[in-house]
Coordinates of C-alpha atoms and ligand atoms in Angstrom, one line a residue:
M972 CA -28.1 -2.5 12.0
A973 CA -25.4 -2.8 10.4
R974 CA -23.6 -4.5 8.1
I975 CA -19.5 -3.9 8.8
V976 CA -16.0 -4.9 6.7
M977 CA -13.7 -5.4 9.6
K978 CA -10.1 -6.1 8.7
F979 CA -7.1 -7.6 11.2
G980 CA -3.3 -7.4 9.1
G981 CA -0.2 -9.3 10.5
T982 CA 0.3 -8.2 14.1
S983 CA -3.3 -8.7 15.0
V984 CA -3.5 -12.1 14.3
A985 CA 0.1 -12.8 14.8
D986 CA -0.5 -15.6 17.5
L987 CA -3.5 -17.9 19.3
D988 CA -4.1 -14.9 21.9
R989 CA -4.4 -12.4 19.5
I990 CA -6.6 -14.9 16.7
R991 CA -9.1 -14.8 20.3
N992 CA -8.9 -11.3 21.2
V993 CA -10.0 -11.0 17.5
A994 CA -12.6 -13.6 18.4
V995 CA -13.9 -11.7 20.8
R996 CA -14.2 -8.4 18.6
V997 CA -15.7 -9.7 15.9
K998 CA -18.2 -11.2 18.4
R999 CA -19.1 -7.8 20.1
E1000 CA -19.9 -6.3 17.3
V1001 CA -22.0 -9.4 16.4
D1002 CA -23.4 -10.0 19.7
A1003 CA -24.9 -5.7 18.8
G1004 CA -26.5 -7.2 16.0
H1005 CA -24.6 -6.3 13.1
Q1006 CA -24.1 -8.2 10.0
V1007 CA -20.0 -9.0 9.9
A1008 CA -18.4 -9.9 7.8
V1009 CA -13.6 -10.7 8.6
V1010 CA -11.1 -10.4 6.8
V1011 CA -7.6 -11.3 7.5
S1012 CA -4.1 -10.9 6.2
A1013 CA -0.8 -13.7 7.0
M1014 CA 0.7 -13.6 11.2
S1015 CA 3.1 -11.0 10.9
G1016 CA 6.3 -11.8 9.3
T1017 CA 5.1 -14.6 6.8
T1018 CA 4.9 -13.4 4.2
N1019 CA 8.2 -11.3 4.5
Q1020 CA 9.1 -15.3 5.2
L1021 CA 7.3 -17.3 2.5
V1022 CA 8.9 -14.1 -0.8
K1023 CA 12.9 -14.1 0.9
W1024 CA 12.1 -18.4 0.3
C1025 CA 10.9 -17.5 -3.4
Q1026 CA 13.5 -14.9 -3.9
E1027 CA 16.7 -17.1 -2.9
L1028 CA 15.0 -19.7 -5.1
S1029 CA 15.7 -17.7 -8.0
P1030 CA 15.9 -13.6 -8.0
L1031 CA 13.8 -14.0 -11.6
H1032 CA 11.1 -17.0 -10.4
D1033 CA 7.6 -17.3 -12.3
A1034 CA 5.3 -15.0 -10.4
R1035 CA 3.3 -17.2 -11.1
E1036 CA 4.3 -19.9 -8.8
Y1037 CA 5.3 -17.0 -5.8
D1038 CA 1.5 -16.3 -5.7
V1039 CA 1.1 -19.9 -5.2
V1040 CA 3.8 -19.9 -2.3
V1041 CA 2.9 -16.5 -0.5
A1042 CA -1.0 -16.9 -0.8
T1043 CA -0.4 -19.3 2.0
G1044 CA -0.4 -17.4 5.1
E1045 CA -3.5 -16.2 4.7
Q1046 CA -5.0 -20.1 5.0
V1047 CA -3.8 -20.7 7.8
T1048 CA -5.3 -17.6 9.4
V1049 CA -8.9 -17.5 7.7
G1050 CA -8.5 -21.6 8.9
L1051 CA -7.9 -20.5 12.6
T1052 CA -9.8 -17.4 13.1
A1053 CA -12.9 -19.2 12.1
I1054 CA -11.8 -21.6 15.2
A1055 CA -11.5 -19.1 17.5
L1056 CA -15.0 -17.8 16.7
Q1057 CA -16.7 -21.3 16.3
A1058 CA -15.4 -21.3 19.8
I1059 CA -16.9 -18.7 21.5
G1060 CA -20.1 -19.4 20.2
V1061 CA -19.9 -17.4 17.0
E1062 CA -21.0 -19.5 13.6
A1063 CA -18.4 -18.7 11.5
R1064 CA -16.8 -20.8 8.1
S1065 CA -13.8 -19.4 6.0
W1066 CA -13.1 -18.8 3.1
Q1067 CA -10.7 -18.1 0.6
G1068 CA -10.3 -16.2 -2.7
W1069 CA -10.8 -18.9 -5.0
Q1070 CA -13.5 -20.4 -3.2
I1071 CA -15.9 -16.4 -3.4
P1072 CA -14.4 -16.1 -6.1
I1073 CA -12.9 -12.9 -6.2
V1074 CA -11.7 -12.6 -9.5
T1075 CA -8.9 -10.8 -11.0
D1076 CA -6.7 -10.2 -13.5
H1077 CA -3.5 -12.6 -14.9
A1078 CA -1.0 -9.3 -13.6
H1079 CA 0.4 -12.2 -11.2
G1080 CA 2.0 -10.6 -8.1
K1081 CA -0.3 -7.4 -8.4
A1082 CA -3.2 -8.9 -9.7
R1083 CA -6.1 -5.9 -9.5
V1084 CA -9.6 -7.2 -9.0
D1085 CA -12.3 -8.2 -11.5
R1086 CA -15.1 -8.4 -9.7
I1087 CA -16.2 -10.1 -6.2
E1088 CA -19.4 -12.9 -6.3
G1089 CA -21.1 -11.6 -3.1
D1090 CA -24.6 -12.9 -3.5
E1091 CA -23.7 -16.1 -1.1
L1092 CA -21.9 -14.3 1.7
I1093 CA -25.1 -12.1 2.4
R1094 CA -27.2 -14.7 2.0
R1095 CA -25.5 -16.6 4.6
M1096 CA -24.7 -13.0 7.0
E1097 CA -28.3 -12.1 6.8
Q1098 CA -28.5 -15.5 8.6
G1099 CA -26.2 -15.1 11.6
Q1100 CA -22.8 -16.6 9.8
V1101 CA -19.7 -14.6 9.5
P1102 CA -17.7 -15.2 6.5
V1103 CA -14.1 -14.8 7.4
V1104 CA -12.1 -14.0 4.1
A1105 CA -8.5 -14.3 2.5
G1106 CA -7.3 -11.7 2.1
F1107 CA -4.7 -10.8 -0.2
Q1108 CA -5.8 -13.7 -2.2
G1109 CA -7.7 -14.0 -5.8
I1110 CA -8.1 -15.8 -9.3
E1111 CA -7.8 -15.3 -12.4
P1112 CA -10.4 -17.7 -14.4
G1113 CA -8.3 -17.7 -17.7
R1114 CA -5.3 -20.2 -16.7
N1115 CA -7.9 -20.8 -13.0
R1116 CA -5.1 -20.2 -11.2
I1117 CA -4.4 -18.5 -7.5
T1118 CA -3.4 -14.9 -8.0
T1119 CA -2.1 -11.9 -5.0
L1120 CA -2.9 -8.7 -5.0
G1121 CA 0.3 -7.2 -3.9
R1122 CA 2.4 -6.5 -0.6
G1123 CA -0.9 -4.7 2.2
G1124 CA -3.1 -6.5 -0.3
S1125 CA -5.4 -7.3 2.2
D1126 CA -6.8 -3.7 2.7
L1127 CA -7.3 -3.8 -1.0
S1128 CA -9.3 -7.1 -0.6
A1129 CA -11.6 -5.8 2.5
V1130 CA -12.5 -2.8 0.5
A1131 CA -13.3 -5.0 -2.5
L1132 CA -15.4 -6.7 -0.3
A1133 CA -16.8 -4.1 1.8
A1134 CA -18.3 -2.7 -1.8
A1135 CA -19.3 -5.8 -3.2
L1136 CA -21.2 -6.3 0.1
K1137 CA -22.7 -3.1 0.5
A1138 CA -21.5 -1.9 4.0
D1139 CA -21.6 0.6 5.6
R1140 CA -18.2 0.8 7.2
C1141 CA -14.8 -0.6 6.7
D1142 CA -13.3 -0.8 9.3
I1143 CA -9.3 -1.5 8.9
Y1144 CA -7.7 -2.8 12.5
T1145 CA -4.0 -2.4 13.0
D1146 CA -0.9 -2.3 15.3
V1147 CA -1.6 1.9 15.2
D1148 CA -4.4 3.8 16.2
G1149 CA -5.2 6.2 13.4
I1150 CA -3.4 7.9 10.5
Y1151 CA -0.3 10.5 11.8
T1152 CA 0.7 13.4 10.3
T1153 CA 3.9 11.3 10.0
D1154 CA 5.7 7.7 11.6
P1155 CA 5.4 8.4 14.9
R1156 CA 8.3 6.0 15.2
I1157 CA 10.7 8.6 14.0
V1158 CA 8.6 12.2 14.5
P1159 CA 7.0 11.5 18.7
R1160 CA 5.0 14.3 18.4
A1161 CA 3.9 13.5 15.3
R1162 CA -0.5 13.7 15.7
K1163 CA -3.4 11.7 15.0
L1164 CA -5.3 12.9 12.4
D1165 CA -9.5 12.8 13.2
R1166 CA -10.2 12.8 9.4
I1167 CA -8.4 12.4 6.2
S1168 CA -9.8 12.8 2.7
Y1169 CA -9.4 9.7 0.0
E1170 CA -7.2 12.3 -1.8
E1171 CA -4.7 12.8 0.5
M1172 CA -4.2 9.6 1.9
L1173 CA -4.0 8.1 -1.6
E1174 CA -1.3 10.1 -2.2
L1175 CA 0.4 9.4 1.8
A1176 CA -0.8 6.0 1.2
S1177 CA 1.4 6.2 -2.2
V1178 CA 4.6 7.6 -0.9
G1179 CA 5.0 5.5 1.7
A1180 CA 2.9 5.8 5.3
K1181 CA 2.5 1.4 5.1
V1182 CA -0.7 2.3 8.3
L1183 CA -3.4 1.6 4.1
Q1184 CA -2.5 0.1 1.1
T1185 CA -2.7 2.9 -2.1
R1186 CA -4.4 0.9 -4.1
S1187 CA -7.3 0.4 -1.3
V1188 CA -7.4 3.4 -0.9
E1189 CA -7.6 4.3 -4.6
L1190 CA -10.9 1.4 -4.4
A1191 CA -12.7 3.3 -1.7
M1192 CA -12.3 6.7 -2.8
K1193 CA -13.8 5.4 -6.1
A1194 CA -16.4 2.7 -4.8
R1195 CA -17.4 6.0 -1.6
V1196 CA -16.2 3.3 1.1
R1197 CA -16.0 4.7 4.1
V1198 CA -13.4 3.5 6.3
Q1199 CA -11.9 3.3 9.6
V1200 CA -8.3 3.1 10.8
L1201 CA -8.3 1.8 14.1
S1202 CA -6.2 -0.2 16.4
S1203 CA -6.9 -3.8 17.3
F1204 CA -5.0 -3.6 21.2
E1205 CA -6.6 -0.7 22.6
D1206 CA -10.3 0.7 22.4
K1207 CA -10.4 4.0 21.5
P1208 CA -11.6 5.9 18.5
G1209 CA -9.4 5.8 14.9
S1210 CA -9.3 8.1 12.1
L1211 CA -11.5 8.3 9.8
V1212 CA -10.8 8.2 6.0
V1213 CA -13.9 9.6 4.0
D1214 CA -14.7 12.9 1.1
E1215 CA -13.3 15.7 0.5
D1216 CA -16.7 17.8 1.9
E1217 CA -16.5 16.1 5.4
I1218 CA -13.6 17.7 5.8
M1219 CA -14.0 21.4 7.2
E1220 CA -10.3 23.3 7.5
K1221 CA -8.1 22.2 4.4
P1222 CA -4.6 22.0 5.6
I1223 CA -1.9 23.1 3.3
V1224 CA 0.2 20.0 4.8
S1225 CA -1.7 17.2 6.8
G1226 CA 0.7 14.7 6.7
I1227 CA 4.8 13.7 5.7
A1228 CA 5.8 10.3 4.6
Y1229 CA 8.7 8.5 3.4
S1230 CA 9.6 5.4 1.1
R1231 CA 12.8 3.5 1.7
D1232 CA 11.3 1.2 -0.8
E1233 CA 12.9 3.3 -3.5
A1234 CA 15.5 2.9 -5.9
K1235 CA 17.1 5.3 -8.6
V1236 CA 18.2 3.9 -12.0
T1237 CA 20.4 6.6 -14.8
L1238 CA 21.4 5.5 -17.8
R1239 CA 24.5 7.8 -18.4
R1240 CA 25.3 9.1 -22.2
V1241 CA 21.3 8.1 -23.7
P1242 CA 21.1 9.4 -27.1
D1243 CA 18.5 12.9 -27.5
R1244 CA 16.3 11.4 -30.0
P1245 CA 12.3 11.3 -30.0
G1246 CA 11.4 7.8 -29.2
V1247 CA 14.2 7.2 -26.7
A1248 CA 12.0 7.4 -23.4
A1249 CA 9.6 5.0 -24.8
R1250 CA 12.2 1.9 -26.2
I1251 CA 13.2 2.5 -22.0
F1252 CA 10.5 2.3 -20.2
G1253 CA 8.2 1.1 -22.7
P1254 CA 10.0 -2.7 -22.0
L1255 CA 9.6 -2.0 -18.4
S1256 CA 5.9 -1.8 -19.0
D1257 CA 5.1 -4.4 -20.5
A1258 CA 7.4 -6.1 -17.5
N1259 CA 5.2 -4.5 -15.4
V1260 CA 8.1 -2.5 -13.6
N1261 CA 6.6 0.5 -12.3
V1262 CA 8.7 3.6 -12.8
D1263 CA 7.8 7.1 -10.8
M1264 CA 9.9 9.4 -11.0
I1265 CA 11.4 10.6 -14.2
V1266 CA 13.7 13.2 -15.0
Q1267 CA 15.5 13.9 -18.4
N1268 CA 19.0 16.1 -18.4
I1269 CA 18.8 18.3 -21.2
G1270 CA 20.9 17.1 -23.7
E1271 CA 24.8 18.1 -24.0
D1272 CA 26.3 16.6 -27.8
G1273 CA 23.5 14.6 -29.1
N1274 CA 23.7 12.7 -25.9
T1275 CA 22.2 13.1 -22.2
D1276 CA 21.2 11.6 -18.9
M1277 CA 18.3 9.8 -18.2
T1278 CA 17.5 9.0 -14.3
F1279 CA 14.2 7.5 -12.3
T1280 CA 12.6 5.5 -9.6
V1281 CA 11.6 2.2 -9.8
N1282 CA 10.7 0.1 -6.5
R1283 CA 13.5 -1.8 -5.0
A1284 CA 12.6 -4.8 -4.8
D1285 CA 12.1 -4.3 -9.0
L1286 CA 15.8 -3.5 -9.3
P1287 CA 17.0 -6.4 -10.5
R1288 CA 14.0 -6.7 -13.0
A1289 CA 14.7 -3.5 -14.9
Q1290 CA 18.6 -3.9 -14.4
D1291 CA 18.4 -7.2 -16.4
I1292 CA 16.0 -5.8 -19.3
L1293 CA 17.4 -2.5 -19.4
E1294 CA 21.2 -4.2 -20.4
K1295 CA 19.3 -6.4 -22.4
A1296 CA 18.3 -3.4 -24.5
K1297 CA 21.8 -1.7 -24.2
A1298 CA 22.7 -2.5 -27.1
E1299 CA 19.8 -1.1 -28.9
L1300 CA 19.4 1.3 -26.2
N1301 CA 23.2 3.0 -27.3
Y1302 CA 23.6 4.0 -23.7
G1303 CA 26.6 4.7 -22.4
A1304 CA 26.5 3.8 -17.9
L1305 CA 24.0 2.1 -16.5
I1306 CA 24.1 3.2 -12.5
A1307 CA 22.1 1.7 -9.8
D1308 CA 21.0 3.3 -6.4
P1309 CA 19.4 0.9 -3.8
D1310 CA 20.2 3.2 -0.7
V1311 CA 18.2 6.1 -1.6
T1312 CA 14.1 7.6 0.7
K1313 CA 11.5 9.7 -1.2
I1314 CA 10.5 12.1 0.6
S1315 CA 6.7 13.7 0.6
V1316 CA 4.6 16.3 2.0
V1317 CA 0.5 16.2 1.0
G1318 CA -2.2 18.8 1.9
I1319 CA -5.3 19.8 -0.6
G1320 CA -4.5 23.1 1.0
M1321 CA -2.5 23.4 -1.9
R1322 CA -3.8 23.8 -4.3
T1323 CA -4.8 26.9 -3.1
H1324 CA -2.0 27.9 -1.7
A1325 CA 1.6 28.9 -3.0
G1326 CA 5.3 28.5 -1.1
V1327 CA 4.8 24.6 0.3
A1328 CA 7.2 23.6 -1.7
S1329 CA 9.9 26.4 -1.0
T1330 CA 9.0 25.6 2.7
M1331 CA 10.6 22.0 2.3
F1332 CA 14.2 23.4 0.3
K1333 CA 14.8 25.4 2.8
A1334 CA 13.9 23.3 5.4
L1335 CA 16.3 20.6 3.5
S1336 CA 18.7 23.0 3.1
E1337 CA 19.3 24.1 6.7
K1338 CA 19.8 20.1 7.6
G1339 CA 22.7 20.2 4.2
I1340 CA 20.3 17.6 2.7
N1341 CA 20.6 17.2 -0.9
I1342 CA 18.2 16.7 -3.2
Q1343 CA 18.8 14.1 -5.7
V1344 CA 15.4 14.8 -7.7
I1345 CA 12.0 16.5 -7.5
S1346 CA 8.1 15.5 -8.9
T1347 CA 5.2 17.5 -8.0
S1348 CA 1.7 17.0 -8.6
E1349 CA -1.7 19.0 -7.0
I1350 CA -1.6 18.1 -3.8
K1351 CA 2.2 16.4 -3.4
V1352 CA 5.6 17.6 -3.3
S1353 CA 8.3 14.4 -3.4
V1354 CA 12.0 14.7 -2.9
L1355 CA 14.7 12.1 -3.4
V1356 CA 17.3 12.4 -0.6
A1357 CA 19.6 9.5 0.3
A1358 CA 18.7 7.4 2.6
D1359 CA 20.9 7.9 5.8
Y1360 CA 19.0 11.0 6.3
T1361 CA 15.4 9.8 6.4
E1362 CA 14.8 10.6 9.7
L1363 CA 16.0 13.7 10.4
A1364 CA 15.0 15.3 6.7
V1365 CA 11.3 14.1 7.9
R1366 CA 11.4 15.8 11.7
A1367 CA 12.3 18.9 10.4
L1368 CA 10.1 19.0 8.1
H1369 CA 8.1 18.2 10.2
T1370 CA 8.3 21.1 12.5
A1371 CA 9.0 23.4 9.4
Y1372 CA 5.2 23.0 8.4
G1373 CA 3.8 23.1 12.3
L1374 CA 2.7 20.1 12.2
D1375 CA 4.5 18.9 15.5
A1376 CA 2.0 18.4 19.0
P1377 CA 2.2 20.6 21.0
Ligands
LIG358 N1 -0.4 -11.0 4.1 C1 0.2 -9.5 3.0 C2 1.4 -9.0 3.0 O1 2.1 -8.8 4.0 C3 -0.8 -9.3 2.7 C4 -1.8 -8.0 4.1 O2 -0.7 -8.1 5.2 O3 -1.8 -6.9 3.6 O4 1.6 -8.5 2.6
MG359 MG1 -0.7 -4.1 6.3

């Protein structure tokens, strides 16, 4: 007998038939004698609509009220899933984030989970009840307000719950049947990976592989939660995210990811003095705007250009902050370009192999694709290119690293 957290994404609960399908899958595990807790997302499309409403009313809306709005999607699906389970004879009840509680910090819109009170859920699971937990939601105890964990946050809810409940496995059911070398919609010859290390998955997720939310992988790695990604529509083995030691042959490049959610900001003619980077990036980080790639050009006549990328959704906020600080920062011009894509190649074998970056640059130059910004980490090389070249670049790289399926 195992204890399993089963998480179902938005497409898996998109309508009543699919919710019935979820209930059947849960019942199968319960009938096999396992203790099961379920985590669900909102119906697909719902959260996008809720976010859009907030943005349409005001691009710089109050993040606390945003959370009140976007947390509603999961309230609907937990209730429906509990009803569907009860209808086929499975004892179940719904739980919203605040009822458990899933306690978070106060970073509304992308809160971090501080702790989860798991005892009551464990007690009920031991008695045969299936808790159906709302993904994405938490509560911030200081002001007693609802928080959400950032887009795709139900994955984080599931992993955090698996850790709190000391589950043997966290199964993430989704509309793809595993983790691929790259997006199969762009590269039909992408291959499914049986296993991938936490670290690679973390890098891939952080650069746009949408299968798992980045922070969920971070937590899985830290808490050593075994994660399985599998299809909620087909009975096929999925991909396992595990410790590096469980992977025999370390590939130089395991996968290629891309992110269209980037925007490039350039500050022209910034005075080249100590402290200027701190004065630019301090206020952005205070406003919870994540800055990713950064390049500072060589100074000329005491001035320099500073280019960096932010999440595209944060671009209005970043522009607002920098425009307000124009006099203080004393820069010449602010140029924002939302039409960029970041493409990354990832592999743990990079630690011990040279030439990964040069293969990338060569493959892109052969297709005439200009590289705007480059960044690297121990197991990753990323480039920023014009959004129009996304597909071409991903395909060229998949071939260049020998990842195409035969
Ligand atoms: N419904 C939330 C979102 O779309 C959380 C999730 O689905 O993981 O971001
Ligand atoms: Mg998701």
